[in-house]
Every structure is written in C-alpha cells, then in structure tokens.
C-alpha cells in the first residue's frame, strides 16, 4: 500500500489523475499534510467523504511514534521515536525564542564510527525512508503547534549515505505546494562523503552545506574519523569542496569539535587555517559534548578554545565558539543514541 509521506507532488497528481479526480485535489491534500499537519483523512473536511474513504483504504500514514520527549534547561527538546519495524531514532528541537531549528536523523545508527560520537558507537542498522525523515519534522511541528523555521540534517546517521531519500525529502520540503521551506533554511551536515558533495554541486535547490572536519591533518583525522577518512582523505575532500564552492558560489561551514589535547593546540589552528586556505571558511568551534561510553574524550578548556580562536582570528578566519545546547539531556551534537 502507498504511504502518504512517500509521495511527492507529481505522484499525488498522478494518483488523482488515475482516480479521475481533479488536479487541485493534490494541492488540497498537500495543504492538509504539510501546512496544517493533519494526518488523518477524516479531518480533511474540504475533500468529499467518498474520496476520503477511498484514500483511507489505499494510502496510509505511517508516522514515527513518540516514545519519549525530554526538555533541557535551555529549552532544547529531544524526541525519541519508534519506527514501524521497532527501531528507534532521535530528533532534537533547538529553541532560540521564536526561531526554531529541527535536527533530524537520516539513518538508524551510523556506519562511520567516529570515535567521539555516541551515534557512531551504535554501528549502522538501516537507512530511513523519505517518509520517516519527513515524519520526524512534521510530527515535531505538530507537537510544537507552530512551524519550525530551519531544518538541519545533523541527527543520527550520515545523510550522504542515504542520498536518494535525502534529496527527495529536500524536494518535498522546498516544494511551494508542499512544505515550502526556503533553501536557505535547510542544511546538510556530512562527515565528508565526496560522492554526496559532488551530487549536491549539481542539485537544483541551493541548500547549505556543513562539513564535520574536526582535524587539521590526515593522521589525526584517521584516528578520530577512521572510516570516512580512509575513503575520503583530507586533500580529496578539500578538492571536492573547492569544486563545490566554484560551481555553486556557496560558502561552506566547518564543524570542529574541540577535544582536549587531541586537536585543540595552536599548531592545529595554524594547520587548519592552511588546510582551508582559499575556501573562505566559516568555522564553528564546538566544545566536545561528553559521551558516557567515551570517557577518554574530554572537552577542551575554555582557555584552550579561546586560544585556538585567537590564532584563527589572527589569520583572518571567521569562526564562532558554539554554546553547548541540550547536553543535560544528551541532546547535543554527537550525543544521540536512541536509548529507551
Ligand atoms: N553524520 C553527519 C551528521 C551528524 S551531525 C556528520 O557527522 O556531519 C552531528 C554533528 O555533531 C557532526 O558535526 C559531528 O561531527 C558532531 N559530533 C559528533 N560527536 C560529537 C561530540 N561528542 N561533541 C560535539 N560534536 C560532536
Ligand atoms: Fe556518523 Fe556523524 Fe557520528 Fe561520525 S559524527 S559517527 S558520521 S553521525
């Protein structure tokens, strides 16, 4: 049976045309789902009863089931969802007053096994479907009782290893008749999957790109991000990013988790600046969030983070020191592990 969240706009059009229904039915149904977050046909009152009944027996809504919701002292919310096959994933809602960002998962677990990341300890189970990725966002909007301004694919999993579903999700989110979310409000974060970066260079929707770098040389990166750096070592990654930047004109953000005595020396900062030379980078310095199973990885001191920043400033590299958000409920970057 079809699933409502697996359909894009053209597929809704095709379906209604097959049923000899008028085209505007597609607009109506997308309005109910993506603007009003109504997920049961019974409440779609501008659609005839007969059509509602036909739909309810042929197109399902399989949404992620909310198992647990936690709220951090700083207003960050974490959602634990159960999927159809009893797998669990998490999503996070970041609150900056009325400005809200949803952090969404793309896979159950992750195959990249980055050594400082809770999701990495889980290993990979499976990709999420288009409907499961959209479902997290729409359910969060429904629970939030208002639209969420931004979406970042920075939850569990490596988005570019689930590229087909990721791109179809973005098309649905951006489509004017569907969620109509602006391209500038959508960000992909990747550990550095070059094939995905190349595809994004040709993608028709100019979304934002963020690279999880975390190291200033290959030796260090292979230690903390072994899987991705084996396949896509730094120089290849940098070349792909230069290609992307030239092709799209987009500025790239880099994530750099500050790990005590591992990657946070002034030398690392100089090396990082040299590595990114010519890319006009924007760097987020993220104090490492603690992961219970990884006690050997510690957050850099404020002093070391500041000193790192001073070097970048001297070299005219723009950066920001990020505040930890939601770490008291394990909702911060790298802490998602979908524990029941
Ligand atoms: N797999 C993608 C998307 C997940 S994003 C990626 O890695 O980019 C999660 C972000 O949190 C990434 O930037 C990741 O490198 C970072 N991260 C992982 N573990 C972390 C930790 N313990 N502290 C701070 N950031 C962490
Ligand atoms: Fe996967 Fe990203 Fe965590 Fe690495 S940091 S294990 S790529 S989720």
Coordinates of C-alpha atoms and ligand atoms in Angstrom, one line a residue:
X1 CA 0.0 0.0 0.0
X2 CA 1.1 3.6 -0.7
X3 CA 2.3 5.7 2.2
X4 CA 1.3 9.4 2.1
X5 CA 4.7 10.7 3.2
X6 CA 6.4 8.7 0.5
X7 CA 4.7 10.7 -2.3
X8 CA 6.0 13.8 -3.9
X9 CA 3.8 16.4 -5.6
X10 CA 3.8 14.8 -9.0
X11 CA 3.0 11.4 -7.6
X12 CA -0.1 12.9 -5.9
X13 CA -1.1 14.5 -9.2
X14 CA -0.7 11.1 -11.0
X15 CA -2.7 9.3 -8.3
X16 CA -5.6 11.7 -8.6
X17 CA -5.5 11.7 -12.3
X18 CA -5.7 7.9 -12.2
X19 CA -8.7 8.2 -10.0
X20 CA -10.3 10.7 -12.3
X21 CA -10.1 13.4 -9.7
X22 CA -9.3 17.0 -10.4
X23 CA -5.7 18.3 -10.1
X24 CA -6.5 20.7 -7.2
X25 CA -7.0 17.6 -5.0
X26 CA -3.2 17.3 -4.9
X27 CA -2.9 20.9 -3.6
X28 CA -5.6 20.3 -1.0
X29 CA -4.1 17.1 0.3
X30 CA -0.6 18.6 0.5
X31 CA -2.0 21.6 2.3
X32 CA -3.6 19.4 4.9
X33 CA -0.4 17.4 5.4
X34 CA 2.4 19.9 5.1
X35 CA 0.7 23.2 6.1
X36 CA -1.8 22.1 8.7
X37 CA -0.2 18.8 9.9
X38 CA -3.4 16.8 9.6
X39 CA -2.6 13.2 9.2
X40 CA -6.0 11.6 9.2
X41 CA -8.4 11.7 6.2
X42 CA -11.4 12.1 8.4
X43 CA -10.5 15.7 9.3
X44 CA -9.8 16.8 5.8
X45 CA -13.2 18.4 5.5
X46 CA -12.9 20.1 2.1
X47 CA -12.5 16.6 0.5
X48 CA -15.6 14.6 -0.3
X49 CA -16.5 11.8 2.1
X50 CA -16.3 9.2 -0.7
X51 CA -12.8 10.3 -1.7
X52 CA -11.6 10.4 1.9
X53 CA -12.8 6.8 2.4
X54 CA -11.1 5.7 -0.8
X55 CA -7.9 7.3 0.4
X56 CA -8.0 5.9 3.9
X57 CA -8.1 2.4 2.5
X58 CA -5.3 2.9 0.0
X59 CA -2.8 5.4 1.3
X60 CA -1.5 5.0 4.9
X61 CA 0.0 7.5 7.2
X62 CA 2.9 5.6 9.0
X63 CA 4.3 8.3 11.2
X64 CA 7.1 7.8 13.8
X65 CA 5.6 7.1 17.2
X66 CA 6.6 9.4 20.0
X67 CA 8.0 7.3 22.9
X68 CA 9.7 9.9 25.0
X69 CA 10.1 13.7 25.0
X70 CA 12.6 15.5 27.2
X71 CA 13.2 19.2 27.7
X72 CA 16.6 20.7 28.6
X73 CA 17.1 23.6 31.0
X74 CA 18.0 25.7 27.9
X75 CA 14.7 24.8 26.2
X76 CA 16.2 22.2 23.8
X77 CA 13.8 19.3 23.3
X78 CA 14.7 15.8 22.4
X79 CA 12.3 13.3 20.9
X80 CA 12.6 9.5 20.9
X81 CA 10.7 7.9 18.1
X82 CA 9.8 4.3 17.3
X83 CA 9.6 3.2 13.7
X84 CA 7.4 0.7 12.0
X85 CA 10.0 -2.1 12.5
X86 CA 10.5 -1.3 16.2
X87 CA 13.8 0.6 15.5
X88 CA 14.4 3.8 17.5
X89 CA 15.7 7.2 16.4
X90 CA 16.0 10.6 17.9
X91 CA 15.4 14.2 16.8
X92 CA 16.1 17.5 18.5
X93 CA 14.3 20.8 18.5
X94 CA 16.6 23.8 19.3
X95 CA 14.8 26.9 20.6
X96 CA 16.1 30.4 20.1
X97 CA 13.0 32.2 21.2
X98 CA 10.5 32.2 18.3
X99 CA 13.3 30.9 16.0
X100 CA 13.4 27.2 15.9
X101 CA 15.6 24.6 14.3
X102 CA 14.9 20.9 13.9
X103 CA 17.8 18.5 13.9
X104 CA 16.7 15.4 12.0
X105 CA 18.1 11.8 11.7
X106 CA 18.7 10.2 8.3
X107 CA 19.7 6.7 9.4
X108 CA 19.3 4.2 12.2
X109 CA 22.8 4.3 13.7
X110 CA 25.8 5.2 11.6
X111 CA 28.5 3.3 9.8
X112 CA 31.2 5.9 10.1
X113 CA 32.0 5.1 13.7
X114 CA 33.7 8.4 14.5
X115 CA 35.4 7.8 17.8
X116 CA 33.9 10.8 19.7
X117 CA 30.3 10.4 18.7
X118 CA 27.6 8.4 20.5
X119 CA 25.7 7.5 17.3
X120 CA 29.0 6.1 15.9
X121 CA 29.1 3.5 18.7
X122 CA 25.8 2.0 17.5
X123 CA 27.0 0.9 14.1
X124 CA 24.7 1.0 11.1
X125 CA 21.3 -0.6 11.0
X126 CA 19.5 0.9 8.1
X127 CA 18.6 4.0 6.1
X128 CA 15.5 5.9 6.9
X129 CA 12.8 6.2 4.2
X130 CA 11.6 9.5 2.8
X131 CA 8.5 9.2 5.0
X132 CA 10.5 8.5 8.2
X133 CA 12.7 11.5 7.6
X134 CA 9.8 13.8 6.8
X135 CA 7.7 12.3 9.6
X136 CA 10.2 13.4 12.3
X137 CA 9.9 17.0 11.1
X138 CA 6.2 17.1 10.6
X139 CA 5.5 15.4 14.0
X140 CA 7.8 17.9 15.7
X141 CA 5.9 20.8 14.0
X142 CA 2.6 19.3 15.1
X143 CA 3.7 18.8 18.7
X144 CA 5.3 22.3 18.6
X145 CA 1.9 23.7 17.4
X146 CA 3.8 26.0 15.0
X147 CA 6.1 25.9 12.0
X148 CA 9.7 25.2 12.6
X149 CA 12.0 27.7 10.7
X150 CA 15.0 25.6 10.0
X151 CA 16.0 22.0 9.4
X152 CA 19.4 20.6 9.8
X153 CA 20.3 17.0 8.8
X154 CA 22.6 16.6 11.8
X155 CA 20.8 13.9 13.8
X156 CA 21.7 10.3 13.7
X157 CA 23.4 8.9 10.6
X158 CA 25.4 10.2 7.6
X159 CA 23.0 12.0 5.3
X160 CA 25.0 11.4 2.1
X161 CA 25.0 7.7 2.6
X162 CA 21.2 7.9 2.3
X163 CA 21.4 10.4 -0.6
X164 CA 18.4 9.4 -2.7
X165 CA 15.9 9.7 0.2
X166 CA 17.7 12.8 1.5
X167 CA 17.3 14.6 -1.9
X168 CA 13.7 13.6 -2.3
X169 CA 12.9 14.8 1.2
X170 CA 14.5 18.2 0.4
X171 CA 12.5 18.5 -2.8
X172 CA 9.3 17.9 -0.8
X173 CA 10.2 20.4 2.0
X174 CA 11.1 23.0 -0.6
X175 CA 8.2 22.5 -2.9
X176 CA 5.8 25.5 -2.9
X177 CA 2.7 23.3 -2.8
X178 CA 4.1 21.1 -0.1
X179 CA 6.1 22.4 2.9
X180 CA 7.5 25.5 1.0
X181 CA 10.6 25.7 3.3
X182 CA 13.2 28.0 1.8
X183 CA 16.5 26.5 0.6
X184 CA 18.5 28.8 2.9
X185 CA 16.7 27.2 5.9
X186 CA 17.9 23.7 5.0
X187 CA 21.4 22.4 5.9
X188 CA 23.2 19.1 5.3
X189 CA 26.0 18.1 7.6
X190 CA 28.4 15.5 6.3
X191 CA 31.4 13.8 7.7
X192 CA 32.9 14.3 4.2
X193 CA 31.3 11.9 1.7
X194 CA 32.7 13.2 -1.5
X195 CA 30.2 11.5 -3.8
X196 CA 27.4 13.3 -1.9
X197 CA 29.2 16.7 -2.1
X198 CA 29.6 16.2 -5.9
X199 CA 25.9 15.4 -6.3
X200 CA 25.0 18.5 -4.2
X201 CA 27.1 20.6 -6.6
X202 CA 24.5 19.8 -9.3
X203 CA 21.4 19.8 -7.1
X204 CA 18.7 22.3 -8.2
X205 CA 17.9 23.6 -4.7
X206 CA 20.7 25.8 -3.2
X207 CA 20.7 24.5 0.4
X208 CA 23.5 25.0 2.9
X209 CA 26.5 22.6 3.4
X210 CA 28.3 22.0 6.7
X211 CA 31.4 19.8 6.9
X212 CA 32.3 17.9 10.1
X213 CA 36.1 18.3 9.9
X214 CA 37.4 18.0 13.5
X215 CA 41.0 17.5 12.4
X216 CA 43.7 19.6 10.8
X217 CA 45.7 16.7 9.3
X218 CA 45.2 13.1 8.0
X219 CA 46.9 11.4 10.9
X220 CA 44.6 13.0 13.4
X221 CA 41.5 12.6 11.3
X222 CA 42.2 8.9 10.6
X223 CA 42.4 8.5 14.4
X224 CA 39.1 10.2 15.3
X225 CA 37.1 9.7 12.0
X226 CA 38.6 6.4 10.7
X227 CA 36.0 5.2 8.3
X228 CA 35.4 8.4 6.4
X229 CA 39.0 9.5 6.3
X230 CA 40.1 6.1 4.9
X231 CA 37.8 6.5 1.9
X232 CA 38.0 10.3 1.5
X233 CA 41.3 11.7 2.9
X234 CA 41.6 15.4 3.5
X235 CA 43.2 16.6 0.3
X236 CA 40.5 14.8 -1.8
X237 CA 37.8 16.3 0.5
X238 CA 39.3 19.8 0.1
X239 CA 39.4 19.4 -3.7
X240 CA 35.8 18.4 -3.7
X241 CA 34.9 21.4 -1.6
X242 CA 36.7 23.8 -3.9
X243 CA 34.8 22.3 -6.8
X244 CA 31.5 22.7 -4.9
X245 CA 32.3 26.3 -4.0
X246 CA 33.3 27.2 -7.5
X247 CA 30.2 25.6 -9.0
X248 CA 27.6 26.9 -6.6
X249 CA 29.2 30.0 -5.1
X250 CA 28.1 28.8 -1.7
X251 CA 30.1 29.5 1.5
X252 CA 30.8 26.3 3.5
X253 CA 30.6 26.0 7.2
X254 CA 33.0 23.7 9.1
X255 CA 32.3 22.0 12.4
X256 CA 35.3 21.5 14.6
X257 CA 34.7 19.7 18.0
X258 CA 37.3 20.8 20.5
X259 CA 38.7 17.7 22.1
X260 CA 41.2 18.3 25.0
X261 CA 44.8 17.8 24.0
X262 CA 43.8 15.9 20.8
X263 CA 43.0 18.6 18.2
X264 CA 43.0 21.8 20.1
X265 CA 46.6 23.2 20.1
X266 CA 47.6 26.5 18.5
X267 CA 49.5 24.3 15.9
X268 CA 46.3 22.6 15.0
X269 CA 44.7 26.0 14.4
X270 CA 47.6 27.1 12.1
X271 CA 47.4 23.8 10.2
X272 CA 43.6 24.2 9.9
X273 CA 43.8 27.7 8.5
X274 CA 46.4 26.5 5.9
X275 CA 44.3 23.5 5.0
X276 CA 41.2 25.6 4.3
X277 CA 43.1 28.4 2.6
X278 CA 41.2 29.7 -0.4
X279 CA 37.8 28.3 0.8
X280 CA 36.7 31.3 2.8
X281 CA 35.6 29.0 5.6
X282 CA 33.2 29.8 8.4
X283 CA 34.3 27.6 11.4
X284 CA 32.1 26.5 14.3
X285 CA 34.3 25.6 17.3
X286 CA 32.1 23.2 19.3
X287 CA 33.2 22.3 22.8
X288 CA 33.1 18.4 22.7
X289 CA 29.9 17.1 24.3
X290 CA 30.6 14.3 26.7
X291 CA 29.6 10.8 25.6
X292 CA 29.3 8.3 28.5
X293 CA 30.9 5.4 26.7
X294 CA 33.9 7.6 25.7
X295 CA 35.4 8.9 28.9
X296 CA 38.9 9.3 27.3
X297 CA 37.5 12.1 25.1
X298 CA 37.3 15.3 27.1
X299 CA 36.0 18.8 26.3
X300 CA 38.8 21.4 25.8
X301 CA 39.1 24.0 28.5
X302 CA 37.6 27.5 27.7
X303 CA 41.1 28.8 27.7
X304 CA 42.3 26.4 25.0
X305 CA 39.3 27.1 22.9
X306 CA 39.8 30.8 23.2
X307 CA 43.5 30.5 22.2
X308 CA 42.6 28.4 19.2
X309 CA 40.2 31.1 18.2
X310 CA 42.8 33.8 18.7
X311 CA 45.0 32.0 16.1
X312 CA 42.2 31.8 13.6
X313 CA 41.4 35.5 14.1
X314 CA 45.0 36.5 13.5
X315 CA 44.8 34.6 10.2
X316 CA 41.5 36.3 9.3
X317 CA 39.4 33.2 9.5
X318 CA 35.9 33.7 10.6
X319 CA 34.7 31.5 13.4
X320 CA 32.3 31.2 16.3
X321 CA 32.6 29.4 19.6
X322 CA 29.4 27.4 19.9
X323 CA 27.5 27.1 23.1
X324 CA 26.6 23.6 24.3
X325 CA 22.8 23.1 24.0
X326 CA 20.8 20.3 25.5
X327 CA 23.8 18.4 26.8
X328 CA 22.0 17.8 30.2
X329 CA 19.5 15.6 28.3
X330 CA 22.1 14.1 25.9
X331 CA 20.6 16.1 23.0
X332 CA 23.7 18.0 21.9
X333 CA 25.7 17.3 18.8
X334 CA 27.1 13.7 18.8
X335 CA 25.0 12.6 21.9
X336 CA 22.1 10.9 20.1
X337 CA 22.0 7.2 20.7
X338 CA 18.2 6.5 20.9
X339 CA 18.3 4.9 24.3
X340 CA 14.9 3.7 25.5
Ligands
LIG1 N1 26.9 12.3 10.2 C1 26.8 13.7 9.9 C2 25.6 14.3 10.5 C3 25.6 14.1 12.1 S1 25.9 15.7 12.6 C4 28.1 14.4 10.3 O1 28.9 13.8 11.0 O2 28.3 15.6 9.9 C5 26.4 15.6 14.2 C6 27.5 16.7 14.4 O3 28.0 16.5 15.7 C7 28.7 16.5 13.5 O4 29.3 17.7 13.2 C8 29.6 15.6 14.4 O5 30.9 15.6 13.9 C9 29.4 16.3 15.7 N2 29.7 15.5 16.8 C10 29.7 14.2 16.9 N3 30.1 13.8 18.2 C11 30.2 14.9 18.9 C12 30.6 15.2 20.2 N4 30.8 14.3 21.1 N5 30.7 16.5 20.6 C13 30.5 17.5 19.7 N6 30.1 17.3 18.4 C14 30.0 16.0 18.0
LIG2 FE1 28.2 9.2 12.0 FE2 28.4 11.9 12.0 FE3 28.5 10.5 14.3 FE4 30.5 10.4 12.5 S1 29.8 12.2 13.7 S2 29.6 8.6 13.6 S3 29.4 10.5 10.6 S4 26.8 10.6 13.0

